[in-house]
Amino acid sequence: MGELDADLDHIIPSSLLPPFWAKLVVGLVSLVCFARSYDGEFVFDDSEAIVNNKDLQAETPLGDLWHHDFWGSKLSSNTSHKSYRPLTVLTFRINYYLSGGFHPVGFHMVNILLHGGISVLMVDVFSVLFGGLQYTSKGRRLNLTPRASLLAALLFAVHPVHTECVAGIVGRADLLCALFFVLSFLGYCKAFKESNKEGTRSSTFWVLLSILLGAVAMLCKEQGITVLGLNAIFDILVIGKLNIPEIVQKVLHKDKSLENMGVLRNRGLLFRMILLTSGGAAMLYARWTIMGTGPPAFTEVDNPASFADSMLVRAINYNYYYSLNAWLLLCPWWLCFDWSMGCIPLIKSVSDWRITALAALWFCLIGLICQALCSEDSHKRRILTLGLGFLVIPFLPACNLFFRVGFVVAERVLYLPSAGYCVLLTFGFGALSKHAKKKKLIAAIILGILFLNMLRCMIRSSEWRNEEQLFRSALSVCPLNAKVHYNVGKNLADKGNQTAAIRYYREAVRYCRLNPKYVHAMNNLGNILKERNELQEAEELLSLAVQIQPDFAAAWMNLGIVQNSLKQFEAAEQSYRTAIKHRRKYPDCYYNLGRLYADLNRHVDALNAWRNATVLKPEHSLAWNNMIILLDNTGNLAQAEAVGREALELIPDDHSLMFSLANVLGKSQKYKESEALFLKAIKANPNAASYHGNLAVLYHRWGHLNLAKKHYEISLHLDPTASGTKENYGLLRRKLEQMQKKDV
């Protein structure tokens, strides 16, 4: 048993030490922490990555997954996010198929089970990090630190910072990446099963398999490639037993024996490093080739520090972000679904008190690095170095050093680095227990941390169950975040509470004016004001939005709608045309442009615009309906009938199209076919007063007066204010009375 395990002897019961029971406890604890999220809804990014992602549906060929990004856009597009995660999208597609549609329970269950499985595998990972690699004569790896590995795995399983990955379905990318990352590391460890007197001899098969698993991890999420770096450090320090203090001393003293050091002459180690380097280079080349048009283009809203003019300001803020990530690992009580949009104001002066956070971070890191490199205790050096490696290496793709990232702080990127934190924390508890007299107090502190983290996981999982709770939970953490206010407002608007939504949209716009402009908040607020007929303010907001972001197609279209309502027809047409210029395939904009032309009696232009909308989006019911109605109103009944039949072939269950075509057929005296369509439309939507009223008109013309009377009465019952129906019903009653008098 290792020295660290002996220090933890009074904390972990010996009954939990057998591998099966240790893994069972870790697995059950991890499931309990996040079980409350199993019946949650699709929230936040789930809508774009899953619900609106056509790559999940059977109509999309499987091959397209290899050419699209995580959100379903073509990688070759300049607007693509470039997040290439085809294997993650494939699992979503399988979920969709097995669930028979977008039923979130199945998606959530997979995430929860993945976290449980990863937590169980972490027992093996931590046993290697703490105890090293030793095998029995039968090739079975020994766990020399069962207590330390169990405690670290429990700390990992219950860490609240994992909630975003587990409770948010899009977090599956991080979970799958972590799964294959861990499998790659454990596979690399298997390369050292066989040994002889001359030293450790690796199995090329296991090294190549480890590289392959690293590639699979990268196809789930980009940071998966970093496992190759971790494997290299593990090989050099644990297998090669590189002693850095010894090398430094020999370099300083110009010792000639440096050339004869075993680690520098180890051909097996050199061969493995060549394999890892070649594999990593091939993966990076393939990744860059697939990206096509280069890295994604992020805005100042996404990552303000990366747009700072001063290199010093960028460096200070990047390091402050690192300290915030470290704080989230240390004290994961303040969690937020989004940390952008003014949530973390830039540090622009060295007099800012937040500089102390940077100093504290680097004081701790430098202390740990010195201990990891210079300690005379090889066991301590190995644990601290591998702990720091697990903490830092998977975090490198998110650190802004190699390329700009699209976020400020993101809890999801801490899923793998948290394993390194758990190693360092467990080692710290062991060291503290070794020197503390009141060991029961240490045990109580550890149990308290585990219990509080489990409680926080449960609370946070509950907050992720629906968007209202998720967005509102962020208000207390990031009150300056415009996106938080925007999302709360959007959620309220979707529920029909426009008055409250306006208040939050105004807050979002207000915070935007203190920081980078948030055009999406302006656009949505302008939309609500438009619906409330507050057109002047809506026009001002939308004009500001397109001034800030000239290629914002949706804002241009909404501005056109407002201008049309204000009778500014030329300006409206120009706005619609600008929207289409920036988004060529924009069926809704063509539809609204058609409405403008119809208002101006430019009927041919209106029909052409609506036809464009239906070409781009064949299921665009409103565009089809407007074409039928316009042709009907202008007396082109034959053409209206042809368009109506074409539309119903594409959208056979649309009752509004049935209604419009039935009206045309009735005017063409095709009463029987018209009746059938009216009845079918009424069956689909029985409470539509106009459906009953127009069917009554058909019967009235056809001479089926009693049926006409019946449907007039139903229509008036549903809508007593319909003046046209009242008038027609009055005519029918007089006719029926005259007929009765003649009969008498």
XYZ file of C-alpha atoms in Angstrom:
744
model
C 0.000 0.000 0.000
C 1.331 3.461 -0.922
C 2.230 6.166 1.580
C -0.666 8.331 0.409
C -3.107 5.505 0.996
C -1.793 5.042 4.512
C -2.477 8.714 5.195
C -6.100 8.225 4.102
C -6.571 5.037 6.114
C -8.947 6.646 8.648
C -11.125 8.291 5.957
C -12.036 5.480 3.526
C -13.533 2.303 5.087
C -11.655 -0.872 4.203
C -14.962 -2.517 3.210
C -15.120 -0.223 0.145
C -11.631 -1.064 -1.102
C -12.304 -4.147 -3.298
C -12.413 -2.889 -6.911
C -15.985 -4.055 -7.576
C -17.428 -2.313 -4.519
C -15.377 0.844 -5.085
C -16.613 1.162 -8.662
C -20.185 0.323 -7.669
C -20.206 3.084 -5.045
C -18.730 5.633 -7.468
C -21.217 4.668 -10.188
C -24.252 4.882 -7.894
C -23.153 8.199 -6.395
C -22.642 9.704 -9.853
C -26.117 8.604 -10.959
C -27.771 9.966 -7.813
C -26.140 13.385 -8.309
C -27.659 13.980 -11.746
C -30.763 11.779 -11.708
C -33.053 14.819 -11.360
C -32.218 15.898 -14.896
C -33.548 12.711 -16.551
C -36.969 14.177 -17.408
C -35.732 17.648 -18.329
C -36.599 19.486 -21.526
C -34.419 20.526 -24.438
C -32.824 23.734 -23.148
C -30.543 26.504 -24.421
C -28.178 25.145 -27.126
C -30.146 21.870 -27.356
C -32.612 23.646 -29.641
C -30.014 24.444 -32.305
C -27.831 21.350 -31.967
C -30.674 18.819 -31.709
C -34.232 20.036 -32.329
C -33.377 22.243 -35.337
C -30.526 20.063 -36.608
C -31.607 18.260 -39.782
C -28.627 15.890 -39.481
C -30.605 13.956 -36.860
C -33.432 13.099 -39.229
C -33.609 10.084 -41.529
C -34.026 12.291 -44.618
C -30.438 13.512 -44.243
C -27.876 11.016 -45.616
C -25.457 9.705 -43.003
C -22.569 10.861 -45.171
C -23.569 14.488 -44.613
C -22.570 14.209 -40.947
C -18.920 14.110 -42.075
C -19.281 17.379 -43.982
C -21.337 19.345 -41.451
C -20.460 21.001 -38.171
C -22.007 20.254 -34.782
C -24.977 22.519 -35.541
C -25.806 21.024 -38.936
C -24.204 23.712 -41.117
C -21.804 22.919 -43.948
C -18.192 23.170 -42.809
C -17.341 24.924 -46.062
C -19.684 27.780 -45.158
C -18.104 31.000 -43.909
C -20.759 31.116 -41.174
C -19.948 27.641 -39.871
C -18.917 27.344 -36.229
C -16.261 24.790 -37.354
C -17.016 22.553 -34.360
C -16.475 19.178 -36.052
C -18.055 16.463 -33.875
C -19.653 13.911 -36.237
C -19.621 11.018 -33.759
C -21.498 13.061 -31.175
C -24.105 14.039 -33.772
C -24.359 10.361 -34.759
C -25.295 9.432 -31.180
C -27.971 12.160 -31.228
C -29.303 10.677 -34.441
C -29.435 7.189 -32.901
C -31.229 8.681 -29.883
C -33.742 10.355 -32.199
C -34.351 7.092 -34.068
C -34.756 4.956 -30.937
C -36.972 7.540 -29.214
C -39.191 7.922 -32.268
C -38.683 11.682 -32.356
C -37.543 14.524 -30.137
C -38.328 13.020 -26.730
C -35.678 14.374 -24.334
C -35.850 11.596 -21.711
C -33.801 9.178 -23.833
C -31.214 11.867 -24.590
C -30.856 12.746 -20.899
C -30.579 9.127 -19.796
C -27.645 8.529 -22.150
C -25.811 11.559 -20.704
C -26.375 10.427 -17.122
C -25.175 6.896 -17.891
C -22.120 8.224 -19.741
C -21.082 10.275 -16.710
C -21.578 7.224 -14.493
C -19.408 5.098 -16.775
C -16.657 7.726 -16.962
C -16.662 8.106 -13.170
C -16.229 4.333 -12.796
C -13.314 4.331 -15.270
C -11.747 7.166 -13.290
C -11.127 4.715 -10.436
C -8.653 2.924 -12.731
C -7.179 6.178 -14.037
C -6.567 7.539 -10.549
C -5.070 4.236 -9.398
C -2.454 4.642 -12.153
C -1.832 8.311 -11.363
C -1.401 7.685 -7.643
C 0.159 4.210 -7.599
C 1.958 3.905 -10.910
C 1.971 0.818 -13.115
C 2.646 -2.581 -11.632
C 1.353 -5.872 -12.982
C 1.080 -9.369 -11.582
C 2.722 -12.320 -13.310
C -0.639 -12.957 -14.999
C -0.735 -9.451 -16.479
C -3.286 -7.982 -14.065
C -2.636 -4.398 -13.029
C -2.287 -3.798 -9.295
C -4.087 -0.951 -7.545
C -1.540 0.141 -4.976
C -3.581 3.142 -3.787
C -7.207 1.959 -3.477
C -8.182 4.609 -0.942
C -6.718 7.556 -2.843
C -8.166 6.416 -6.178
C -11.624 5.882 -4.638
C -11.634 9.297 -2.939
C -10.492 11.081 -6.115
C -13.129 9.224 -8.181
C -15.848 10.226 -5.709
C -14.713 13.865 -5.838
C -14.857 13.673 -9.641
C -18.266 11.974 -9.724
C -19.955 14.603 -7.526
C -18.312 17.766 -8.864
C -21.073 20.322 -9.619
C -19.126 21.876 -12.506
C -20.073 18.759 -14.504
C -23.772 19.651 -14.443
C -23.683 21.514 -17.753
C -22.180 18.466 -19.499
C -24.575 15.967 -17.919
C -27.860 17.891 -17.633
C -27.405 19.826 -20.887
C -27.776 17.361 -23.745
C -25.218 19.123 -25.971
C -22.736 18.391 -23.171
C -22.599 14.881 -24.584
C -19.744 16.068 -26.791
C -17.636 16.570 -23.653
C -18.805 13.283 -22.131
C -17.990 11.208 -25.209
C -14.683 13.002 -25.608
C -13.851 12.245 -21.955
C -14.873 8.597 -22.352
C -12.526 7.951 -25.273
C -9.855 10.184 -23.701
C -9.856 7.935 -20.617
C -9.955 4.757 -22.728
C -7.000 6.048 -24.759
C -5.001 6.708 -21.582
C -5.824 3.300 -20.097
C -5.025 1.658 -23.442
C -1.647 3.366 -23.447
C -1.029 1.984 -19.968
C -1.652 -1.533 -21.289
C 1.315 -1.078 -23.613
C 3.565 -1.715 -20.610
C 2.209 -5.054 -19.433
C 5.315 -6.995 -20.442
C 8.710 -6.264 -18.905
C 12.123 -7.872 -18.644
C 15.433 -7.202 -17.022
C 16.472 -4.672 -19.626
C 13.526 -2.409 -18.870
C 9.937 -1.769 -19.879
C 8.969 -2.895 -23.408
C 5.848 -1.478 -24.988
C 3.362 -3.147 -27.249
C 3.041 -1.214 -30.494
C -0.499 -2.477 -30.854
C -1.651 -0.756 -27.656
C 0.124 2.480 -28.571
C -1.558 2.541 -31.987
C -4.917 1.666 -30.405
C -4.433 4.518 -27.947
C -3.795 6.920 -30.849
C -6.909 5.618 -32.622
C -9.001 6.161 -29.478
C -7.549 9.679 -29.258
C -8.734 10.298 -32.813
C -12.208 9.027 -31.873
C -12.188 11.370 -28.865
C -11.327 14.275 -31.196
C -14.253 13.349 -33.480
C -16.496 13.733 -30.423
C -14.933 17.048 -29.380
C -11.780 18.857 -30.421
C -9.920 18.687 -27.093
C -9.752 14.872 -27.385
C -6.433 15.194 -29.232
C -4.764 16.424 -26.024
C -4.723 12.849 -24.669
C -1.644 12.250 -26.837
C 0.232 14.928 -24.903
C -0.836 13.429 -21.593
C 0.258 9.957 -22.731
C 3.660 11.360 -23.701
C 4.174 12.996 -20.299
C 3.054 9.798 -18.551
C 5.487 7.746 -20.618
C 8.435 10.057 -19.975
C 7.852 10.578 -16.246
C 6.361 7.287 -15.081
C 7.720 4.729 -17.537
C 10.965 6.495 -18.432
C 11.369 7.711 -14.810
C 12.815 11.020 -15.926
C 14.320 12.876 -12.953
C 14.312 16.562 -13.861
C 16.238 17.799 -10.752
C 18.964 15.271 -11.542
C 19.168 16.423 -15.165
C 19.290 20.095 -14.117
C 22.144 19.410 -11.693
C 24.123 17.514 -14.323
C 23.584 20.278 -16.872
C 24.732 22.913 -14.404
C 27.797 20.874 -13.486
C 28.436 19.851 -17.125
C 28.396 16.215 -16.075
C 29.388 13.962 -19.007
C 27.234 11.112 -17.639
C 24.193 13.081 -18.900
C 24.688 11.510 -22.332
C 24.433 8.027 -20.855
C 21.143 8.549 -18.999
C 18.771 5.663 -19.721
C 15.749 7.825 -20.529
C 17.716 9.642 -23.257
C 18.978 6.394 -24.821
C 15.716 4.472 -24.552
C 14.863 3.503 -28.122
C 11.430 2.215 -27.111
C 10.534 5.577 -25.606
C 11.806 7.405 -28.693
C 9.755 5.121 -30.956
C 6.595 5.743 -28.928
C 7.169 9.511 -29.006
C 7.542 9.331 -32.802
C 4.258 7.397 -33.028
C 2.429 9.892 -30.784
C 3.858 12.898 -32.624
C 3.044 11.447 -36.046
C -0.467 10.506 -34.948
C -1.096 13.960 -33.523
C 0.252 15.691 -36.642
C -1.925 13.521 -38.901
C -5.008 14.281 -36.791
C -4.332 18.033 -36.851
C -3.737 17.998 -40.611
C -6.980 16.083 -41.224
C -8.866 18.433 -38.908
C -7.527 21.539 -40.638
C -8.280 20.097 -44.087
C -11.875 19.316 -43.103
C -12.408 22.843 -41.731
C -12.032 24.099 -45.292
C -12.246 27.881 -44.989
C -10.079 28.336 -41.927
C -10.948 29.001 -38.279
C -14.378 30.284 -37.247
C -15.017 34.003 -37.007
C -16.067 35.039 -33.504
C -17.246 38.481 -32.448
C -16.296 40.789 -29.610
C -19.525 39.759 -27.891
C -18.269 36.160 -27.646
C -14.802 36.874 -26.263
C -14.125 40.570 -25.489
C -10.574 40.084 -24.190
C -9.349 38.588 -27.464
C -10.344 41.821 -29.259
C -8.472 44.133 -26.877
C -5.904 46.317 -28.670
C -3.270 46.014 -25.964
C -1.398 42.714 -25.661
C -0.975 43.419 -21.934
C -4.746 43.808 -21.474
C -5.315 40.543 -23.371
C -2.734 38.691 -21.281
C -4.110 40.008 -17.977
C -7.683 39.107 -18.864
C -6.786 35.658 -20.177
C -5.042 34.940 -16.900
C -8.013 36.291 -14.987
C -10.227 33.864 -16.916
C -7.889 31.043 -15.865
C -8.268 32.089 -12.243
C -12.066 32.055 -12.609
C -11.912 28.533 -14.019
C -9.746 27.507 -11.078
C -12.262 29.083 -8.702
C -15.119 27.147 -10.305
C -13.203 23.937 -9.617
C -12.409 24.976 -6.081
C -15.798 26.460 -5.175
C -18.455 25.441 -7.734
C -21.326 27.306 -6.099
C -21.760 30.142 -8.612
C -22.600 28.424 -11.876
C -24.061 30.016 -14.989
C -25.099 28.706 -18.406
C -23.320 31.617 -20.106
C -20.489 33.880 -18.957
C -20.294 36.264 -21.935
C -21.888 39.638 -22.759
C -20.535 41.748 -19.932
C -20.784 39.058 -17.267
C -17.045 39.466 -16.640
C -15.973 43.088 -17.291
C -12.530 43.540 -18.801
C -9.587 44.395 -16.553
C -8.148 47.537 -18.139
C -5.831 48.736 -15.383
C -3.296 47.132 -13.053
C -5.030 48.966 -10.201
C -8.092 46.701 -10.621
C -8.436 44.636 -7.418
C -9.079 41.504 -9.507
C -5.370 41.408 -10.319
C -4.986 39.690 -6.928
C -6.805 36.651 -8.362
C -4.086 36.307 -11.005
C -1.395 36.601 -8.367
C -3.069 33.933 -6.216
C -3.446 31.574 -9.178
C 0.176 31.810 -10.273
C 1.465 31.672 -6.702
C -0.294 28.310 -6.294
C 0.679 27.035 -9.751
C 4.350 27.980 -9.400
C 4.437 26.362 -5.965
C 2.931 23.145 -7.342
C 5.238 23.168 -10.386
C 8.312 23.615 -8.173
C 7.219 20.725 -5.977
C 6.420 18.616 -9.039
C 9.825 19.223 -10.639
C 12.191 19.649 -7.711
C 10.923 17.412 -4.907
C 13.326 14.666 -3.874
C 10.335 12.347 -3.345
C 9.798 10.612 -6.719
C 6.298 9.488 -5.671
C 5.322 13.089 -4.913
C 6.887 14.327 -8.169
C 4.893 11.784 -10.203
C 1.522 12.555 -8.582
C 1.886 16.329 -8.783
C 3.202 16.290 -12.354
C 0.452 13.981 -13.618
C -2.171 15.895 -11.643
C -1.025 19.177 -13.216
C -0.855 17.453 -16.599
C -4.443 16.266 -16.323
C -5.456 19.750 -15.130
C -3.660 21.809 -17.779
C -3.282 19.733 -20.962
C -7.014 19.106 -21.705
C -7.646 22.800 -20.986
C -5.120 24.068 -23.567
C -7.586 24.245 -26.521
C -9.786 26.590 -24.455
C -7.027 28.894 -23.179
C -6.915 31.406 -26.125
C -3.157 30.891 -26.547
C -3.225 28.993 -29.849
C -6.425 30.387 -31.347
C -9.366 32.546 -30.355
C -12.257 30.700 -28.699
C -15.925 31.694 -28.744
C -16.483 32.067 -25.011
C -15.117 33.733 -21.896
C -15.649 30.978 -19.327
C -17.379 27.684 -20.071
C -18.038 25.123 -17.356
C -18.218 22.309 -19.923
C -14.514 22.590 -20.821
C -13.612 21.798 -17.190
C -14.987 18.245 -17.331
C -11.598 16.614 -18.062
C -9.383 19.161 -16.238
C -11.441 18.511 -13.089
C -9.804 15.068 -12.947
C -6.437 16.755 -12.416
C -7.972 18.980 -9.750
C -9.298 15.868 -7.960
C -5.792 14.328 -8.024
C -4.259 17.453 -6.473
C -7.050 17.786 -3.899
C -6.759 14.140 -2.856
C -2.985 14.496 -2.557
C -3.512 17.629 -0.452
C -5.914 15.821 1.857
C -3.369 13.039 2.254
C -0.610 15.510 3.115
C -2.883 17.374 5.517
C -3.975 14.147 7.199
C -0.365 13.083 7.601
C 0.535 16.166 9.647
C -2.812 16.822 11.380
C -3.455 15.564 14.881
C -7.261 15.659 14.603
C -7.691 13.169 11.767
C -11.419 12.831 12.386
C -11.782 16.520 11.582
C -10.115 15.921 8.192
C -12.487 13.020 7.576
C -15.466 15.222 8.488
C -14.282 17.950 6.098
C -13.955 15.474 3.226
C -17.384 13.960 3.892
C -18.817 17.480 4.143
C -17.343 18.439 0.763
C -18.729 15.283 -0.838
C -22.182 15.866 0.676
C -22.319 19.575 -0.260
C -21.188 18.844 -3.810
C -23.841 16.131 -4.167
C -26.467 18.565 -2.905
C -25.263 21.252 -5.307
C -25.364 18.766 -8.198
C -28.982 17.913 -7.407
C -30.009 21.574 -7.143
C -28.161 22.537 -10.318
C -29.570 19.519 -12.226
C -33.045 20.693 -11.276
C -32.266 24.167 -12.639
C -31.283 22.629 -15.978
C -34.639 20.849 -16.363
C -36.301 23.770 -18.156
C -35.244 27.069 -19.651
C -37.181 29.286 -17.262
C -35.343 27.930 -14.193
C -32.008 27.823 -16.021
C -32.170 31.409 -17.254
C -33.480 32.843 -13.991
C -30.779 31.037 -11.991
C -28.201 33.038 -13.963
C -29.600 36.436 -12.977
C -28.007 36.320 -9.530
C -24.675 35.018 -10.865
C -24.267 37.289 -13.906
C -26.619 40.271 -13.497
C -24.567 42.278 -16.031
C -24.866 39.602 -18.710
C -27.066 40.934 -21.515
C -27.560 37.428 -22.897
C -29.060 36.248 -19.576
C -31.668 39.025 -19.656
C -32.261 38.342 -23.350
C -32.906 34.625 -22.753
C -35.237 35.286 -19.809
C -37.139 37.749 -22.009
C -37.271 35.331 -24.943
C -38.585 32.565 -22.702
C -41.329 34.876 -21.388
C -42.178 36.008 -24.928
C -42.506 32.378 -26.068
C -45.001 31.862 -23.246
C -47.021 34.912 -24.314
C -46.005 37.178 -21.427
C -44.932 40.092 -23.590
C -45.094 42.778 -20.900
C -42.527 40.992 -18.732
C -40.491 40.031 -21.815
C -40.161 43.691 -22.830
C -38.718 44.538 -19.415
C -35.960 41.918 -19.746
C -35.251 42.808 -23.377
C -34.852 46.451 -22.318
C -32.404 45.330 -19.624
C -30.470 43.346 -22.238
C -30.274 46.375 -24.530
C -29.312 48.621 -21.581
C -26.397 46.359 -20.609
C -25.418 46.142 -24.260
C -24.961 49.869 -24.386
C -22.527 49.625 -21.506
C -20.647 46.899 -23.371
C -20.646 45.449 -26.918
C -24.001 45.857 -28.654
C -26.322 42.862 -28.461
C -28.197 43.031 -31.744
C -30.268 39.904 -31.063
C -31.846 41.554 -28.025
C -32.619 44.656 -30.092
C -34.136 42.509 -32.828
C -36.405 40.566 -30.457
C -37.433 43.666 -28.526
C -38.206 45.369 -31.835
C -40.366 42.379 -32.805
C -42.437 42.555 -29.633
C -42.858 46.325 -29.931
C -43.980 45.776 -33.528
C -46.635 43.293 -32.372
C -47.794 45.821 -29.761
C -48.029 48.461 -32.519
C -45.279 50.582 -30.939
C -43.831 51.022 -34.401
C -41.636 54.120 -33.993
C -39.531 52.633 -31.193
C -39.417 49.285 -33.008
C -38.035 51.031 -36.095
C -35.365 52.836 -34.036
C -34.169 49.610 -32.390
C -34.101 47.597 -35.603
C -32.336 50.406 -37.469
C -29.695 50.465 -34.717
C -29.315 46.681 -34.918
C -28.587 46.710 -38.663
C -26.298 49.704 -38.226
C -24.230 47.731 -35.698
C -24.336 44.498 -37.703
C -25.018 45.312 -41.365
C -25.286 41.637 -42.388
C -27.986 40.795 -39.792
C -30.590 39.472 -42.255
C -33.358 38.811 -39.695
C -33.178 42.390 -38.389
C -33.363 43.758 -41.956
C -36.493 41.678 -42.601
C -38.136 42.792 -39.353
C -37.240 46.391 -40.137
C -38.964 45.950 -43.497
C -42.116 44.653 -41.779
C -42.180 47.700 -39.472
C -41.568 50.099 -42.362
C -44.368 48.441 -44.325
C -46.705 48.995 -41.364
C -45.605 52.651 -41.287
C -46.452 52.943 -45.026
C -42.763 53.497 -45.842
C -43.042 51.194 -48.825
C -39.837 52.072 -50.686
C -37.744 51.752 -47.523
C -39.469 48.454 -46.686
C -38.701 47.018 -50.122
C -35.061 48.075 -49.777
C -34.835 46.439 -46.327
C -36.280 43.175 -47.647
C -33.869 43.223 -50.581
C -30.933 43.821 -48.217
C -32.016 40.905 -46.040
C -32.140 38.617 -49.089
C -28.731 39.908 -50.192
C -27.205 38.734 -46.896
C -29.220 35.499 -46.725
C -30.094 34.321 -50.212
C -32.186 31.371 -49.088
C -34.650 33.305 -46.936
C -38.227 32.095 -47.634
C -39.845 34.161 -44.853
C -38.349 37.338 -46.306
C -39.669 36.505 -49.771
C -43.078 35.907 -48.170
C -43.070 39.344 -46.512
C -41.805 40.967 -49.707
C -44.771 39.387 -51.482
C -47.146 40.890 -48.917
C -45.625 44.322 -49.582
C -46.144 43.941 -53.340
C -49.712 42.765 -52.758
C -50.421 45.908 -50.691
C -49.059 47.965 -53.608
C -51.215 46.018 -56.098
C -48.065 44.734 -57.821
C -49.682 41.335 -58.235
C -47.150 39.737 -60.562
C -44.256 40.723 -58.284
C -46.186 39.406 -55.273
C -46.816 36.043 -56.956
C -43.145 35.791 -57.960
C -41.983 36.541 -54.414
C -44.332 33.933 -52.916
C -43.276 31.431 -55.549
C -39.637 31.990 -54.511
C -40.634 31.361 -50.889
C -42.261 28.020 -51.794
C -39.288 26.972 -53.929
C -36.941 27.572 -50.999
C -39.376 26.104 -48.481
C -42.014 23.856 -50.122
C -43.952 23.559 -46.847
C -44.393 27.347 -46.548
C -48.162 27.237 -46.063
C -48.655 31.014 -45.781
C -46.989 31.686 -49.117
C -49.104 29.018 -50.846
C -52.273 30.398 -49.257
C -51.527 33.950 -50.287
C -50.940 32.869 -53.883
C -54.274 31.027 -53.969
C -56.157 33.931 -52.373
C -54.588 36.568 -54.648
C -55.370 34.550 -57.782
C -58.888 33.929 -56.469
C -59.486 37.625 -55.738
C -58.227 38.659 -59.180
C -60.528 36.182 -60.931
C -57.831 33.731 -62.042
C -59.768 30.716 -60.757
C -58.125 28.114 -62.992
C -54.637 29.224 -61.969
C -55.709 29.445 -58.313
C -57.050 25.886 -58.502
C -53.792 24.622 -60.063
C -51.691 26.303 -57.335
C -53.999 24.951 -54.615
C -53.730 21.384 -55.884
C -49.934 21.721 -56.143
C -49.777 22.984 -52.561
C -51.954 20.173 -51.184
C -49.765 17.564 -52.850
C -46.806 18.959 -50.888
C -48.705 19.657 -47.635
C -51.678 17.239 -47.714
C -52.745 17.780 -44.091
C -52.833 21.586 -44.067
C -56.465 22.549 -43.342
C -55.913 26.211 -44.310
C -54.929 25.125 -47.821
C -57.967 22.843 -48.002
C -60.134 25.821 -47.038
C -58.608 28.153 -49.658
C -58.873 25.580 -52.466
C -62.446 24.707 -51.412
C -63.413 28.373 -51.847
C -61.939 28.397 -55.359
C -63.694 25.147 -56.320
C -66.999 26.495 -54.991
C -66.738 29.587 -57.191
C -65.965 27.281 -60.126
C -69.226 25.408 -59.299
C -67.341 22.202 -58.469
C -69.627 21.830 -55.470
C -69.030 18.183 -54.616
C -65.240 18.446 -54.504
C -65.469 21.768 -52.690
C -67.782 20.251 -50.059
C -65.370 17.364 -49.475
C -62.459 19.743 -48.861
C -64.535 21.985 -46.539
C -65.588 18.969 -44.459
C -62.016 17.705 -44.302
C -60.795 21.132 -43.164
C -63.545 21.312 -40.516
C -62.592 17.862 -39.244
C -59.012 19.073 -38.798
C -60.061 22.381 -37.218
C -63.714 22.177 -36.035
C -63.690 25.499 -34.178
C -62.873 27.712 -37.169
C -65.985 29.883 -37.653
C -64.957 30.909 -41.191
C -64.784 27.263 -42.283
C -68.408 26.660 -41.279
C -69.480 30.055 -42.668
C -67.968 29.458 -46.120
C -69.314 25.898 -46.246
C -72.738 27.382 -45.499
C -72.275 29.791 -48.428
C -71.414 26.811 -50.646
C -74.588 24.964 -49.579
C -76.553 28.209 -50.035
C -75.384 28.470 -53.668
C -75.823 24.758 -54.247
C -79.389 24.862 -53.002
C -78.855 22.671 -49.905
C -80.568 25.248 -47.711
C -81.044 23.215 -44.550
C -77.368 22.287 -44.489
C -76.537 25.930 -45.155
C -78.733 26.976 -42.209
C -76.990 24.427 -39.945
C -73.464 25.655 -40.735
C -74.439 29.341 -40.586
C -75.684 28.733 -37.044
C -72.522 26.835 -36.063
C -70.388 29.642 -37.486
C -72.344 32.333 -35.603
C -72.128 30.318 -32.402
C -68.336 30.236 -32.764
C -68.091 33.894 -33.828
C -71.268 35.948 -33.142
C -69.608 39.139 -34.475
C -69.085 37.908 -38.065
C -71.100 40.508 -40.014
C -70.890 38.760 -43.397
C -72.168 35.496 -41.929
C -75.009 37.358 -40.156
C -76.033 39.001 -43.411
C -75.974 35.748 -45.377
C -77.847 33.941 -42.607
C -80.515 36.678 -42.676
C -80.937 36.265 -46.440
C -81.256 32.510 -46.042
C -83.881 32.810 -43.302
C -85.977 35.193 -45.410
C -85.742 32.803 -48.334
C -86.801 29.875 -46.160
C -89.751 31.900 -44.766
C -90.881 32.802 -48.302
C -90.673 29.150 -49.308
C -92.754 28.160 -46.282
C -95.423 30.761 -47.190
C -95.590 29.427 -50.753
C -96.023 25.896 -49.427
C -98.897 27.067 -47.188
